[in-house]
Coordinates of C-alpha atoms in Angstrom, one line a residue:
M1 CA 146.7 262.7 86.3
A2 CA 145.1 260.0 84.2
V3 CA 145.1 256.6 86.0
D4 CA 146.3 254.8 82.9
S5 CA 149.5 256.9 82.9
I6 CA 150.5 255.8 86.4
L7 CA 153.1 253.4 85.2
S8 CA 154.6 253.0 81.7
S9 CA 153.3 249.6 80.8
P10 CA 152.5 248.3 77.3
L11 CA 149.0 247.4 78.3
G12 CA 147.4 250.5 79.6
P13 CA 144.9 251.1 82.3
P14 CA 144.5 249.3 85.7
A15 CA 142.5 246.1 85.7
C16 CA 140.0 247.3 88.3
E17 CA 139.2 250.2 90.7
K18 CA 141.1 248.5 93.5
D19 CA 144.2 248.3 91.3
A20 CA 143.8 252.0 90.4
K21 CA 144.0 252.9 94.1
A22 CA 147.1 250.8 94.6
L23 CA 148.9 252.3 91.6
Q24 CA 147.9 255.8 92.8
F25 CA 149.5 255.0 96.1
I26 CA 152.7 254.0 94.4
E27 CA 152.7 257.2 92.5
E28 CA 152.2 259.4 95.6
M29 CA 154.9 257.6 97.6
T30 CA 157.5 257.7 94.8
R31 CA 156.7 261.3 93.7
N32 CA 157.3 262.6 97.3
A33 CA 160.1 260.1 98.3
D34 CA 162.2 262.6 100.3
S35 CA 159.4 264.1 102.3
V36 CA 157.9 260.6 103.0
Q37 CA 161.3 259.6 104.2
E38 CA 161.6 262.6 106.5
N39 CA 158.2 261.8 108.0
V40 CA 159.0 258.1 108.4
L41 CA 162.2 259.0 110.4
A42 CA 160.3 261.5 112.6
Q43 CA 157.6 258.9 113.3
I44 CA 160.2 256.3 114.3
L45 CA 162.2 258.6 116.5
T46 CA 159.1 260.1 118.2
R47 CA 157.5 256.8 119.1
N48 CA 160.8 255.2 120.3
A49 CA 162.2 258.3 122.0
Q50 CA 162.0 256.7 125.4
T51 CA 163.7 253.4 124.4
E52 CA 166.9 252.4 126.2
Y53 CA 168.8 252.4 122.9
L54 CA 167.9 255.9 121.8
Q55 CA 168.2 257.4 125.3
R56 CA 171.8 256.2 125.2
Y57 CA 172.6 258.7 122.4
N58 CA 171.0 261.8 123.9
L59 CA 168.7 262.8 121.0
N60 CA 166.7 264.8 123.6
G61 CA 163.5 264.5 121.5
A62 CA 165.1 265.6 118.2
T63 CA 163.5 263.9 115.2
D64 CA 165.4 265.7 112.4
R65 CA 167.8 264.0 110.0
D66 CA 170.9 266.0 110.9
T67 CA 170.8 265.3 114.6
F68 CA 170.0 261.7 114.0
K69 CA 172.9 261.3 111.6
S70 CA 175.3 263.1 113.9
K71 CA 174.4 261.1 117.1
I72 CA 173.3 257.6 116.1
P73 CA 176.1 255.2 114.9
M74 CA 175.8 252.8 112.1
V75 CA 175.7 249.2 113.5
T76 CA 175.9 245.5 112.6
Y77 CA 174.0 242.6 114.1
E78 CA 176.9 241.8 116.3
D79 CA 176.7 245.4 117.9
L80 CA 173.0 244.8 118.8
Q81 CA 173.2 241.1 119.8
P82 CA 173.5 241.7 123.6
L83 CA 170.3 243.8 123.5
I84 CA 168.5 241.4 121.3
Q85 CA 169.5 238.5 123.6
R86 CA 168.0 240.4 126.6
I87 CA 164.7 240.7 124.7
A88 CA 164.9 237.0 123.7
N89 CA 165.5 236.1 127.3
G90 CA 162.3 237.8 128.4
D91 CA 163.2 241.4 129.2
R92 CA 160.0 243.3 128.2
S93 CA 161.3 246.8 128.9
P94 CA 161.4 249.2 125.9
I95 CA 165.0 248.4 124.8
L96 CA 164.9 248.9 121.0
S97 CA 161.2 249.6 120.4
A98 CA 158.4 251.3 122.4
H99 CA 155.9 248.8 121.0
P100 CA 156.3 245.3 122.4
V101 CA 158.3 242.8 120.4
S102 CA 155.8 240.2 119.2
E103 CA 158.2 237.6 117.7
F104 CA 161.7 237.2 116.3
L105 CA 162.2 236.7 112.6
T106 CA 165.1 234.3 111.9
S107 CA 167.4 235.6 109.1
S108 CA 169.0 233.4 106.5
G109 CA 172.1 235.4 107.4
T110 CA 174.0 234.0 110.4
S111 CA 176.2 235.2 113.3
A112 CA 178.6 232.8 114.8
G113 CA 177.0 230.0 112.8
E114 CA 173.4 230.6 114.1
R115 CA 170.6 232.4 112.4
K116 CA 170.3 236.0 113.3
L117 CA 167.2 237.0 115.4
M118 CA 165.4 240.0 114.2
P119 CA 162.9 241.5 116.7
T120 CA 159.6 242.6 115.1
I121 CA 156.4 244.2 116.2
K122 CA 152.8 243.3 115.3
E123 CA 152.2 246.3 113.0
E124 CA 155.1 245.3 110.8
L125 CA 152.7 242.6 109.4
D126 CA 150.4 245.4 108.2
R127 CA 153.4 247.0 106.5
R128 CA 154.4 243.8 104.8
Q129 CA 150.8 243.1 103.8
L130 CA 150.7 246.6 102.2
L131 CA 153.6 245.8 100.0
Y132 CA 152.1 242.4 99.0
S133 CA 148.9 244.2 98.0
L134 CA 150.8 246.3 95.4
L135 CA 152.2 243.4 93.5
M136 CA 149.2 242.1 91.5
P137 CA 148.0 245.6 90.5
V138 CA 151.4 246.2 88.9
M139 CA 151.4 242.7 87.3
N140 CA 147.9 243.2 85.9
L141 CA 149.3 246.1 83.8
Y142 CA 151.5 243.7 82.0
V143 CA 149.6 240.4 81.9
K144 CA 145.9 240.4 81.1
G145 CA 143.3 237.9 82.3
L146 CA 144.9 236.7 85.5
D147 CA 141.5 236.7 87.1
K148 CA 140.4 234.0 84.7
G149 CA 142.6 231.3 86.4
K150 CA 144.8 230.4 89.3
G151 CA 148.4 230.5 90.5
L152 CA 150.3 227.2 91.2
Y153 CA 152.6 228.4 94.0
F154 CA 154.8 226.0 96.0
L155 CA 154.8 227.7 99.4
F156 CA 156.1 226.2 102.7
I157 CA 156.5 226.9 106.4
K158 CA 159.7 226.1 108.2
S159 CA 160.3 224.9 111.7
E160 CA 160.1 227.4 114.5
T161 CA 161.4 227.6 118.0
K162 CA 160.6 229.6 121.2
T163 CA 163.2 231.9 122.8
P164 CA 163.8 231.5 126.5
G165 CA 161.4 234.4 127.1
G166 CA 158.7 232.5 125.2
L167 CA 158.5 234.5 122.0
P168 CA 158.3 232.6 118.6
A169 CA 161.5 232.6 116.5
R170 CA 160.8 231.8 112.8
P171 CA 161.5 232.8 109.3
V172 CA 159.6 235.9 108.0
L173 CA 157.5 233.9 105.4
T174 CA 156.5 231.3 108.1
S175 CA 155.3 234.2 110.2
Y176 CA 153.3 235.6 107.3
Y177 CA 151.7 232.3 106.2
K178 CA 150.7 231.6 109.8
S179 CA 149.2 235.1 110.3
D180 CA 145.5 236.0 109.8
H181 CA 146.7 238.4 107.0
F182 CA 147.4 235.3 105.0
K183 CA 145.0 232.6 106.4
T184 CA 141.9 234.8 106.3
R185 CA 142.8 236.9 103.3
P186 CA 139.8 238.2 101.4
Y187 CA 139.0 236.6 98.1
D188 CA 140.7 238.3 95.2
P189 CA 140.0 236.9 91.7
Y190 CA 143.5 238.0 90.6
N191 CA 145.3 236.1 93.3
V192 CA 143.8 232.7 93.7
Y193 CA 146.1 229.7 94.6
T194 CA 145.6 226.1 93.7
S195 CA 147.3 225.1 97.0
P196 CA 145.0 225.0 100.0
N197 CA 146.1 226.7 103.2
E198 CA 146.2 223.4 104.9
A199 CA 148.9 222.1 102.6
I200 CA 151.0 225.3 102.8
L201 CA 150.7 225.3 106.6
C202 CA 151.7 221.6 107.0
P203 CA 155.2 221.4 108.7
D204 CA 156.0 218.1 107.0
S205 CA 157.7 219.1 103.7
F206 CA 156.8 215.9 101.8
Q207 CA 153.1 216.0 102.7
S208 CA 153.0 219.7 101.9
M209 CA 154.7 219.3 98.5
Y210 CA 152.8 216.2 97.6
T211 CA 149.4 217.9 98.3
Q212 CA 150.3 221.1 96.5
M213 CA 151.5 219.2 93.4
L214 CA 148.4 217.0 93.4
C215 CA 146.1 220.1 93.5
G216 CA 148.2 221.7 90.7
L217 CA 147.8 218.6 88.5
Y218 CA 144.1 218.4 89.1
E219 CA 143.7 222.1 88.1
R220 CA 146.3 222.0 85.3
K221 CA 144.2 223.9 82.8
Q222 CA 143.3 226.7 85.3
V223 CA 146.9 227.4 86.1
L224 CA 148.0 230.7 84.6
R225 CA 151.3 231.2 86.6
V226 CA 153.7 228.9 88.4
G227 CA 155.9 230.1 91.2
A228 CA 157.8 229.6 94.4
V229 CA 159.8 232.1 96.5
F230 CA 163.2 231.2 95.1
A231 CA 164.1 229.7 91.7
S232 CA 165.7 226.8 93.6
G233 CA 162.3 226.0 95.2
L234 CA 160.5 225.7 91.9
L235 CA 163.2 223.4 90.5
R236 CA 162.8 221.3 93.7
A237 CA 159.1 221.0 92.9
I238 CA 159.9 219.8 89.3
R239 CA 162.4 217.3 90.8
F240 CA 159.6 216.1 93.2
L241 CA 157.3 215.5 90.2
Q242 CA 160.1 213.5 88.5
L243 CA 160.4 211.3 91.6
N244 CA 156.7 211.0 92.5
W245 CA 154.6 211.2 89.4
Q246 CA 153.7 207.5 89.5
Q247 CA 152.1 207.8 92.9
L248 CA 150.4 211.1 92.0
T249 CA 148.9 209.6 88.9
E250 CA 147.7 206.6 90.8
D251 CA 145.9 208.9 93.2
I252 CA 144.3 210.8 90.3
R253 CA 143.3 207.6 88.6
T254 CA 141.6 206.2 91.7
G255 CA 140.4 209.4 93.4
S256 CA 142.3 208.5 96.5
L257 CA 145.1 210.2 98.6
N258 CA 148.5 208.7 99.2
P259 CA 148.5 207.1 102.7
K260 CA 151.9 208.8 103.3
V261 CA 149.8 212.0 103.6
T262 CA 148.6 211.6 107.2
D263 CA 148.0 215.3 108.2
P264 CA 144.3 215.3 109.3
S265 CA 143.5 218.8 108.1
I266 CA 145.0 218.0 104.7
R267 CA 143.1 214.8 104.4
E268 CA 139.9 216.5 105.3
C269 CA 140.3 219.4 102.8
M270 CA 141.4 217.1 100.0
T271 CA 138.1 215.2 100.1
R272 CA 136.8 218.2 98.2
V273 CA 139.6 218.0 95.6
V274 CA 140.4 214.3 94.8
R275 CA 138.2 212.5 92.3
P276 CA 138.8 209.7 89.9
D277 CA 140.1 211.1 86.5
P278 CA 141.7 208.3 84.4
E279 CA 142.0 210.6 81.4
L280 CA 144.1 213.1 83.4
A281 CA 146.2 210.3 84.9
D282 CA 146.9 208.9 81.4
F283 CA 148.0 212.3 80.2
I284 CA 150.4 213.0 83.1
T285 CA 151.8 209.4 82.8
K286 CA 152.4 210.0 79.1
E287 CA 154.2 213.3 79.7
C288 CA 156.2 212.3 82.7
S289 CA 157.3 208.9 81.4
K290 CA 159.2 210.5 78.5
D291 CA 163.0 210.8 78.9
N292 CA 162.9 214.4 77.7
W293 CA 161.6 216.8 80.3
E294 CA 162.2 219.9 78.3
R295 CA 159.3 222.3 78.5
I296 CA 157.6 220.0 81.1
I297 CA 156.0 223.1 82.8
T298 CA 154.2 224.2 79.7
R299 CA 153.4 220.6 78.7
I300 CA 151.6 219.9 81.9
W301 CA 150.3 223.5 82.6
P302 CA 149.7 224.7 79.0
N303 CA 148.2 228.1 80.0
T304 CA 151.1 229.3 82.1
K305 CA 151.9 232.9 81.2
Y306 CA 155.0 233.4 83.4
L307 CA 157.0 232.0 86.3
D308 CA 156.9 234.0 89.6
V309 CA 160.3 233.4 91.2
I310 CA 163.3 235.3 92.5
V311 CA 166.1 234.9 89.9
T312 CA 168.3 237.8 91.0
G313 CA 171.5 237.6 93.1
A314 CA 172.6 234.0 93.8
M315 CA 169.4 232.7 92.2
A316 CA 170.5 233.8 88.7
Q317 CA 172.5 230.6 88.5
Y318 CA 169.2 228.7 88.0
I319 CA 168.0 230.6 85.0
P320 CA 169.2 228.1 82.3
T321 CA 167.5 225.2 84.1
L322 CA 164.3 227.1 84.5
D323 CA 164.4 228.0 80.8
Y324 CA 164.9 224.3 79.9
Y325 CA 161.9 223.2 82.0
S326 CA 159.6 226.1 81.0
G327 CA 160.6 226.6 77.3
G328 CA 161.9 230.1 78.2
L329 CA 158.8 231.5 79.9
P330 CA 159.1 235.0 81.3
K331 CA 160.4 235.0 84.9
A332 CA 158.9 237.7 87.1
C333 CA 160.8 239.0 90.1
T334 CA 158.2 241.0 91.9
M335 CA 159.6 242.3 95.2
Y336 CA 162.7 242.9 97.3
A337 CA 162.5 242.0 101.0
S338 CA 164.4 240.5 103.9
S339 CA 163.8 239.5 107.5
E340 CA 164.8 242.9 108.7
C341 CA 162.4 244.9 106.4
Y342 CA 160.4 244.7 103.2
F343 CA 162.0 247.2 100.8
G344 CA 160.2 247.6 97.5
L345 CA 158.9 246.1 94.3
N346 CA 159.7 245.7 90.6
L347 CA 157.5 248.1 88.6
N348 CA 158.4 246.2 85.3
P349 CA 158.0 242.6 86.4
M350 CA 158.1 241.1 82.9
C351 CA 161.6 242.4 82.1
K352 CA 164.6 240.1 81.6
P353 CA 166.2 238.8 84.8
S354 CA 169.4 240.7 84.0
E355 CA 167.4 244.0 83.9
V356 CA 165.4 243.6 87.2
S357 CA 165.4 246.7 89.2
Y358 CA 163.5 247.2 92.5
T359 CA 161.9 250.5 93.4
I360 CA 162.3 251.2 97.1
M361 CA 159.0 252.2 98.7
P362 CA 159.9 255.2 101.0
N363 CA 157.1 254.4 103.5
M364 CA 158.5 251.1 104.5
A365 CA 161.4 252.3 106.7
Y366 CA 164.1 255.0 106.7
F367 CA 166.7 254.2 104.1
E368 CA 170.3 255.3 103.9
F369 CA 173.1 254.2 101.6
L370 CA 176.7 253.7 102.3
P371 CA 178.8 254.2 99.2
H372 CA 180.4 250.8 98.5
E373 CA 184.1 250.7 98.2
P374 CA 185.1 247.1 97.7
N375 CA 188.4 247.4 99.7
S376 CA 187.0 249.6 102.4
T377 CA 186.6 248.2 105.9
G378 CA 183.7 250.5 106.8
S379 CA 184.0 253.1 109.5
T380 CA 184.5 253.6 113.1
R381 CA 182.0 255.2 115.4
D382 CA 184.4 258.1 115.9
S383 CA 184.5 259.0 112.2
P384 CA 181.1 258.1 110.7
P385 CA 181.0 257.9 106.9
R386 CA 178.7 260.1 104.9
L387 CA 175.6 258.1 104.3
V388 CA 173.5 259.1 101.4
D389 CA 169.7 259.6 101.6
L390 CA 167.3 257.7 99.4
A391 CA 166.5 260.6 97.1
D392 CA 170.2 261.6 96.8
V393 CA 171.8 258.4 95.4
E394 CA 173.5 258.6 92.0
I395 CA 172.8 256.4 89.0
G396 CA 175.5 253.9 88.3
K397 CA 176.9 253.9 91.8
E398 CA 176.9 251.0 94.2
Y399 CA 175.8 251.3 97.9
E400 CA 175.4 249.1 100.9
L401 CA 171.8 249.4 102.3
V402 CA 171.4 250.8 105.8
I403 CA 168.0 250.9 107.4
T404 CA 166.1 252.4 110.4
T405 CA 162.8 250.5 111.1
Y406 CA 159.7 251.0 113.1
A407 CA 160.6 247.8 114.9
G408 CA 163.7 249.3 116.4
L409 CA 166.7 248.8 114.1
Y410 CA 168.6 252.1 113.8
R411 CA 171.2 252.6 111.0
Y412 CA 171.5 248.9 110.7
R413 CA 173.7 247.5 107.9
V414 CA 171.7 244.9 106.0
G415 CA 174.7 243.6 104.0
D416 CA 173.1 244.0 100.6
I417 CA 175.1 245.7 97.8
L418 CA 172.8 247.6 95.4
R419 CA 173.5 249.5 92.2
V420 CA 171.3 252.5 91.2
T421 CA 169.8 252.0 87.7
G422 CA 167.4 254.9 87.5
F423 CA 164.4 256.6 89.2
H424 CA 160.7 256.2 89.2
N425 CA 159.6 259.7 89.9
S426 CA 161.9 260.7 92.8
A427 CA 162.3 257.2 94.2
P428 CA 165.5 255.3 93.1
Q429 CA 165.5 251.9 91.4
F430 CA 168.2 249.4 92.4
Q431 CA 169.6 246.3 90.9
F432 CA 170.5 243.7 93.6
V433 CA 174.2 243.1 93.1
R434 CA 175.0 240.6 95.8
R435 CA 175.1 239.9 99.5
K436 CA 178.3 241.3 101.1
N437 CA 181.0 238.7 101.7
V438 CA 178.9 235.7 100.6
L439 CA 180.8 233.1 98.6
L440 CA 178.5 230.2 98.2
S441 CA 174.7 230.0 98.1
I442 CA 172.3 227.3 96.8
D443 CA 169.0 228.1 98.5
S444 CA 168.6 230.4 101.6
D445 CA 172.1 229.4 102.8
K446 CA 174.9 232.0 102.7
T447 CA 178.4 230.9 103.3
D448 CA 181.2 233.4 103.6
E449 CA 184.9 233.0 103.1
A450 CA 185.7 232.8 106.9
E451 CA 183.2 230.0 107.3
L452 CA 184.5 228.1 104.3
Q453 CA 188.1 228.5 105.6
A454 CA 187.1 227.2 109.1
A455 CA 185.3 224.2 107.5
V456 CA 188.3 223.3 105.4
E457 CA 190.6 223.6 108.4
N458 CA 188.3 221.3 110.5
A459 CA 188.0 218.7 107.8
S460 CA 191.8 218.7 107.0
R461 CA 192.5 217.6 110.6
L462 CA 191.3 214.1 109.6
L463 CA 194.2 214.0 107.1
R464 CA 197.0 214.5 109.7
E465 CA 197.4 210.8 110.6
F466 CA 198.2 210.2 106.9
N467 CA 200.8 213.0 106.8
T468 CA 198.6 214.8 104.3
S469 CA 197.6 218.4 104.1
V470 CA 195.4 220.7 102.0
V471 CA 197.8 222.8 100.0
E472 CA 195.1 224.9 98.2
Y473 CA 191.3 224.9 97.8
T474 CA 188.5 226.7 96.0
S475 CA 184.8 226.1 95.6
Y476 CA 181.7 226.6 93.6
A477 CA 177.9 226.1 93.9
D478 CA 176.9 223.4 91.5
T479 CA 173.3 223.9 90.4
K480 CA 173.3 221.4 87.6
T481 CA 172.1 218.8 90.1
I482 CA 168.7 219.2 91.8
P483 CA 169.0 220.0 94.6
G484 CA 172.3 221.9 94.1
H485 CA 175.3 221.2 96.2
Y486 CA 178.7 222.7 97.3
V487 CA 181.8 221.5 95.4
I488 CA 185.2 222.0 97.0
Y489 CA 188.4 221.5 95.0
W490 CA 191.3 220.3 97.1
E491 CA 194.9 220.0 96.1
L492 CA 196.6 217.6 98.6
L493 CA 200.2 217.2 99.7
G494 CA 201.1 213.8 101.0
K495 CA 204.4 213.1 102.6
D496 CA 203.9 209.3 102.8
S497 CA 202.8 207.8 99.5
G498 CA 202.3 204.4 101.2
N499 CA 199.8 205.9 103.7
S500 CA 197.5 208.1 101.7
P501 CA 193.9 208.8 102.9
S502 CA 191.3 206.4 101.7
D503 CA 188.0 207.2 99.9
Q504 CA 186.2 206.7 103.2
V505 CA 188.4 209.2 105.0
L506 CA 187.8 211.8 102.3
E507 CA 184.1 211.1 102.6
Q508 CA 184.4 211.8 106.3
C509 CA 186.2 215.1 105.3
C510 CA 183.1 216.1 103.3
L511 CA 180.9 215.4 106.4
A512 CA 183.3 217.3 108.7
M513 CA 183.0 220.3 106.4
E514 CA 179.2 220.1 106.5
E515 CA 179.2 219.8 110.3
S516 CA 181.3 223.0 110.4
L517 CA 179.0 225.1 108.2
N518 CA 176.3 227.3 109.7
S519 CA 172.9 226.2 110.9
V520 CA 171.0 227.6 107.9
Y521 CA 173.1 225.4 105.6
R522 CA 172.5 222.4 107.9
Q523 CA 168.8 223.0 108.0
C524 CA 168.7 223.2 104.2
R525 CA 170.5 219.8 104.1
V526 CA 168.5 218.0 106.9
A527 CA 165.0 219.5 107.2
D528 CA 164.4 221.1 103.8
N529 CA 166.3 218.8 101.5
S530 CA 167.1 221.9 99.4
I531 CA 170.9 221.2 99.3
G532 CA 172.6 217.9 98.3
P533 CA 175.6 216.3 99.9
L534 CA 178.8 218.3 99.8
E535 CA 181.4 217.1 97.3
I536 CA 185.2 217.2 97.5
R537 CA 187.0 216.9 94.2
V538 CA 190.7 216.2 94.6
V539 CA 192.8 217.7 91.9
R540 CA 196.3 216.6 90.8
N541 CA 199.4 218.4 92.2
G542 CA 200.3 221.6 90.4
T543 CA 196.7 222.5 89.4
F544 CA 196.5 225.7 91.4
E545 CA 199.8 226.8 89.9
E546 CA 198.2 226.3 86.5
L547 CA 195.3 228.4 87.8
M548 CA 197.6 231.2 88.7
D549 CA 199.4 230.9 85.3
Y550 CA 196.0 231.2 83.6
A551 CA 195.1 234.3 85.6
I552 CA 198.4 236.0 84.9
S553 CA 198.0 235.2 81.2
R554 CA 194.8 237.2 81.3
G555 CA 196.5 240.2 82.9
A556 CA 196.5 239.5 86.7
S557 CA 199.5 240.8 88.6
I558 CA 201.8 238.0 89.8
N559 CA 202.5 240.1 93.0
Q560 CA 198.8 240.6 93.9
Y561 CA 197.4 237.2 92.7
K562 CA 195.3 235.4 95.4
V563 CA 193.7 232.0 94.9
P564 CA 189.9 232.7 94.4
R565 CA 188.0 230.9 97.1
C566 CA 185.0 230.6 94.8
V567 CA 185.0 230.2 91.1
S568 CA 182.3 230.4 88.4
F569 CA 184.2 231.5 85.2
T570 CA 183.7 228.6 82.7
P571 CA 187.4 228.3 81.5
I572 CA 188.6 228.0 85.1
M573 CA 185.9 225.4 85.9
E574 CA 187.0 223.4 82.9
L575 CA 190.6 223.6 83.9
L576 CA 189.8 222.4 87.4
D577 CA 187.5 219.6 86.3
S578 CA 190.1 218.4 83.8
R579 CA 192.6 217.9 86.6
V580 CA 190.2 216.0 89.0
V581 CA 191.7 212.6 90.2
S582 CA 188.9 211.6 92.5
S583 CA 185.5 212.7 93.7
H584 CA 184.0 212.2 97.2
F585 CA 180.5 213.0 98.7
S586 CA 179.3 213.4 102.2
P587 CA 178.1 209.9 103.3
S588 CA 175.4 211.1 105.7
L589 CA 173.5 214.2 106.9
P590 CA 175.2 216.7 109.3
Q591 CA 173.7 217.3 112.7
W592 CA 170.8 219.8 112.9
T593 CA 167.9 220.1 115.3
P594 CA 165.5 223.0 115.8
E595 CA 166.7 223.5 119.3
R596 CA 165.2 226.0 121.7
R597 CA 167.0 229.3 121.3
R598 CA 169.5 229.9 124.1

């Protein structure tokens, strides 16, 4: 097969021999998806046959799919938590994996308000690195000349803790950036960053962002792509520039480094970067002092070909703002991954965000798919549902992703809902639809209906002494502000008009709600500054009845109507906002500390 026919791109052959090998690998894996999956499952079951978990189900050495499906139940995190806690507490016996657990990856999903702990093994880093190594060979098919410049990527580590047994617990990207795979990566002209490792690895978010932005400004003409992990992160970087351009230009003008940047390794590496450049300082001052920041990305980094950010799922809400700041540059979503497993990549990365589909790489784990019925409650262990194999999914149907990994997750429900859009060879391509049960998300936070309900109930207790209660509520994630924030609409019923709650009490209600939300939300608020203060908008009495009338006028059944706990439809938002009588914001930060894992 001719190398240049590997993928249907408009630009023809691979950029170099290394790319050709990577693209050939994608072809081999996707052409033989079902047999690769069969082998992956056999490898996982063979190596982990003596683990406590698999012994429990009497596989008796079987590695075939039929036996596996008939004996191993589908599980959630809560099912595995007692075993995971034993590993976290220091039990080194082979509980889930025959290979020793090297660390825990903390998921942005939560259980009982705390981040989920995902056990992982050392070789998973190799598997993740393999998927990373495929991204640029695909991108190079669509965008030429990326070896002639650099990428301005805003990348950060987050705080980590140790479990009682002494293993690190940290987000998957923090684990990757701190690994030798990243820190000592070989030079690749197609993948050069403006940000030095020292800045990426600095735990102080201000010093890290400041240094990365300063390096990006110095190399403004070399920058060919601008990115962050999530769209929200890139917008936070633009907001940072809005707030700090005067100090940044002062540093560029004088060739010095802001004294607030105290990290010794950053200060040392920046001696090779900072230099007096009054002309550059004048240019940035001229652009940043304008009231209009439209197209600021292409004004400051004029050679940018695309933005590399995730804009699928909850991140789609940021697309209009990204278009405003970039002048509508293409937005490349390159890969699909989670703490539990890296899944696949986008073989057409320059497509529109609404058309993004990810091709699952069948070598990464063993994948099954639970047909998604919105009103179904799942299944019991006594009557397992029919899960569909990777090669057997049907175009147009939606499924919940279920994975079996080398690190010891077996038939684990990830919670992602995917829609099949097509196939590349025999490997299916999926559109990410949404996280199951997630109502609100601004950054890496995920708040579901039960959490929101509990937060409203906790906050409403502060109203009792005023004989006031919350009659109805709904919410939405407001991303017009940077950072975005949660907005909660409350309709109140007061039984004593002479003793209604004050503005201060309603502000405390905002804080009480934040204190009730999960630890990922509170970390985003406190440590990452990626979510702004929660806002309660009190609407006038009768508003939610009007909302029901509107829904019924559009065809909803009066018998089955339920107040939506999250809204995004513009006419409903306009109706709610036109009925607001007062607005209140959380007056301070909620409690959050990176405590040792219990």
